[in-house]
Structure formats: structure tokens, C-alpha cells
């Protein structure tokens, strides 16, 4: 192995199929069809190579991973490779017997998504009835005694109920509540004007998190970078900590990187994970600091935030190598500031464009 530090985590997106229609979905506009998905044996090889490379944790995700009938075999393959496994699920389809099968296969933890604290809001955001199924899934996870994280994507339609969301997480027995402000990639970019919160909502939410931290479930909160003027060290740096493998085997340094059309993302059907991590041009494109242009080049924060988010730079400027416009030093910062200001302007908020059932996922 070269001198490169190994990846810590593998995000295994085993399918793009999903029963929900969330407007903030970060999956790409063009979803992978079922007929193009990797098979069980492919995933077995990928997990083996990941473990050899140094990966310690696999997030088995989607879409909805429970829509794969072989999800227990896939979890078992990761467990046999010696990798800690987390199922990332909407909860739809997570019965006690299904979870038993996953536990037998070696599942270590579950992250359950929730859209809002109350049934009407949660079902409205998910685009279908799903709140009750999530409550039942939470009970099943808790009864199994597994480490349990609740993940809630935040935006202008649920931020005002943050205290209730935290209370619900505690009532459902979550060990940890991840309060993930919406990132505008993939489908979420299409719904940006409908989802962007006001500065006032964010300030109140931040105060709630400060007040509630230290009691009840662990709270994980990151202020959205559109409002801070400070970019996030996205993914802990490009190609530094994790690998995403999409349903068709496309390997990415970040789950949102599909959109960067200029990069030749490798496929695990053709390359080993070691080659992907160490040699592939796409993973090396934004490592280190030599690629940096503009203010990042001489900035004292360049080893701290790695120039911000490549996918955001690409989405907003068309050039993934530019300084992230979320940075107040970026010549493109007005793009982000104008959007944040517009969210608080009192203008009419557009309706959601939901992900349509099965769109792009047919065999
Ligand atoms: Fe980070 Fe670049 Fe902004 Fe400096 S100029 S704070 S390195 S994004
Ligand atoms: Fe892809 Fe930030 S989301 S690098």
C-alpha cells in the first residue's frame, strides 16, 4: 500500500429504489435501475477489499436498502469481512422478523430517518403515509437493543418543531439524534427555494440545540454553511476518509459527486477498491492543496476546511475546483448570500417537487 492514509468508512448504496418521495433527496437526478445493480457476490468482494484497505465501518444505505431481498446476505458479507455495519433506513419494511434476520447476519446498528415530529408534517414531507411505520420500526430497533440513531433532515418546514423532534427521539429511545440541515445536491437542488430556511428559524433552532445538549440523546447539529460564511470541511476532505459505492458499482469520494460530469468516476466492477482509493484520477483530483485556485491557495484555513465542498462549488459555479461559494472570501459568495437573503424575504415559497414513485428505477 502507498503512503496514503486508509479510508475509514464505506457508504454502500445498495439500491436507489425507495418507497418515500422526499423533496430533499440527495441522490442523483438520474437513478440507477434495478437491472444495473451490483449483485450479492459483487458486494461480498467489495467488503473484502474494503476491509483489506482498512475500512472499519460500512453504512448500508440506499434508497431503501430493505427493498433488496438479499440485504441480510449483504450485511452478512460485510460482517464476515470484519467491518462494523450500520443499516441506514426509512424504517418501512423493518419488521421484528426482518431485523432478526439482519441481527443473525451480524448487523451492529441502525440509523432511522424521520421527516418531522408529528404525523401530518412527517407524511407531508415524505410524500406518503410513513410516520406510523417509522414509529413501529423505532420500537423494533429499541427492543433489539441495537445502537439507534435517528436522522432528521432539517429545512424551513420542520425547523420550528426542533424541540418536539428531540423529545420524540428521546421517547423513541434513540441514542443519538442527527439534526442534518439540508444540503443542496441532487434532487434537493431542485427544491432549494422550497426548503431554504430563514435566518431567524436557524438562530432559534441553534438556541434549542444548545439548551437541550447534555441531557437525553446525543445531539449532532451542524449549522448550514449558506448562513455562516464559513465553509464546511466537506467529507473531511475529498478522498480522505470515506468511499461511496453506488448501486451500479460507481465509486465516489462523496455521495453527491455523481453530478461532477467532468470526473471519470471508476467502477468496482472494473477496478479494485485499492486502485480506486490510491490511483484513480477522480479520487486524486482534489486531494492535498495543489489544485486550489483563488483565495484558497494562500489561505491559513486550507488544511482545515480543504477549500469547502467540491460538489457545492460545481453546483453553483460549474467548476468543482473553485473556492466553495459558502466561504465569505470566495468571489462567488454573493450566490449563496443572495439565496439565504431570498429565503427570508417573505416571497411566496414554491411547492415541493417530490421524487416520483420508482422514477428512473424500473428494470
Ligand atoms: Fe477555506 Fe478557501 Fe475560504 Fe480559506 S479561502 S476559508 S481555504 S474555502
Ligand atoms: Fe461532495 Fe461536499 S458534497 S464534496
PDB file of C-alpha atoms and ligand atoms in Angstrom, residues 231 292 295-297 299-303 305-308 310 323-324 327-330, ligand 1:
ATOM      1  CA  UNK A 231     -17.305  26.541   4.505  1.00  0.00           C
ATOM      2  CA  UNK A 292      -6.589  25.027  -5.188  1.00  0.00           C
ATOM      3  CA  UNK A 295      -8.277  32.673  -2.248  1.00  0.00           C
ATOM      4  CA  UNK A 296      -7.787  29.094  -1.006  1.00  0.00           C
ATOM      5  CA  UNK A 297      -4.238  28.932  -2.410  1.00  0.00           C
ATOM      6  CA  UNK A 299      -5.366  30.779   2.994  1.00  0.00           C
ATOM      7  CA  UNK A 300      -4.385  29.617   6.505  1.00  0.00           C
ATOM      8  CA  UNK A 301      -7.575  27.502   6.663  1.00  0.00           C
ATOM      9  CA  UNK A 302      -6.811  25.447   3.558  1.00  0.00           C
ATOM     10  CA  UNK A 303      -5.645  22.424   5.581  1.00  0.00           C
ATOM     11  CA  UNK A 305     -11.618  23.052   5.576  1.00  0.00           C
ATOM     12  CA  UNK A 306      -9.899  21.784   2.390  1.00  0.00           C
ATOM     13  CA  UNK A 307     -11.463  24.629   0.408  1.00  0.00           C
ATOM     14  CA  UNK A 308     -15.007  23.592   1.381  1.00  0.00           C
ATOM     15  CA  UNK A 310     -16.390  20.450  -4.290  1.00  0.00           C
ATOM     16  CA  UNK A 323     -13.409  28.061  -3.759  1.00  0.00           C
ATOM     17  CA  UNK A 324     -16.699  26.933  -2.212  1.00  0.00           C
ATOM     18  CA  UNK A 327     -16.845  30.927   2.007  1.00  0.00           C
ATOM     19  CA  UNK A 328     -17.088  34.671   2.610  1.00  0.00           C
ATOM     20  CA  UNK A 329     -13.683  35.040   0.861  1.00  0.00           C
ATOM     21  CA  UNK A 330     -14.961  33.437  -2.344  1.00  0.00           C
TER      22      UNK A 330
HETATM   23 FE1  LIG B   1     -11.392  27.701   3.255  1.00  0.00          FE
HETATM   24 FE2  LIG B   1     -10.589  28.517   0.830  1.00  0.00          FE
HETATM   25 FE3  LIG B   1     -12.302  30.010   2.241  1.00  0.00          FE
HETATM   26 FE4  LIG B   1      -9.745  29.775   3.032  1.00  0.00          FE
HETATM   27  S1  LIG B   1     -10.478  30.743   1.139  1.00  0.00           S
HETATM   28  S2  LIG B   1     -11.567  29.679   4.358  1.00  0.00           S
HETATM   29  S3  LIG B   1      -9.310  27.609   2.457  1.00  0.00           S
HETATM   30  S4  LIG B   1     -12.675  27.927   1.431  1.00  0.00           S
END
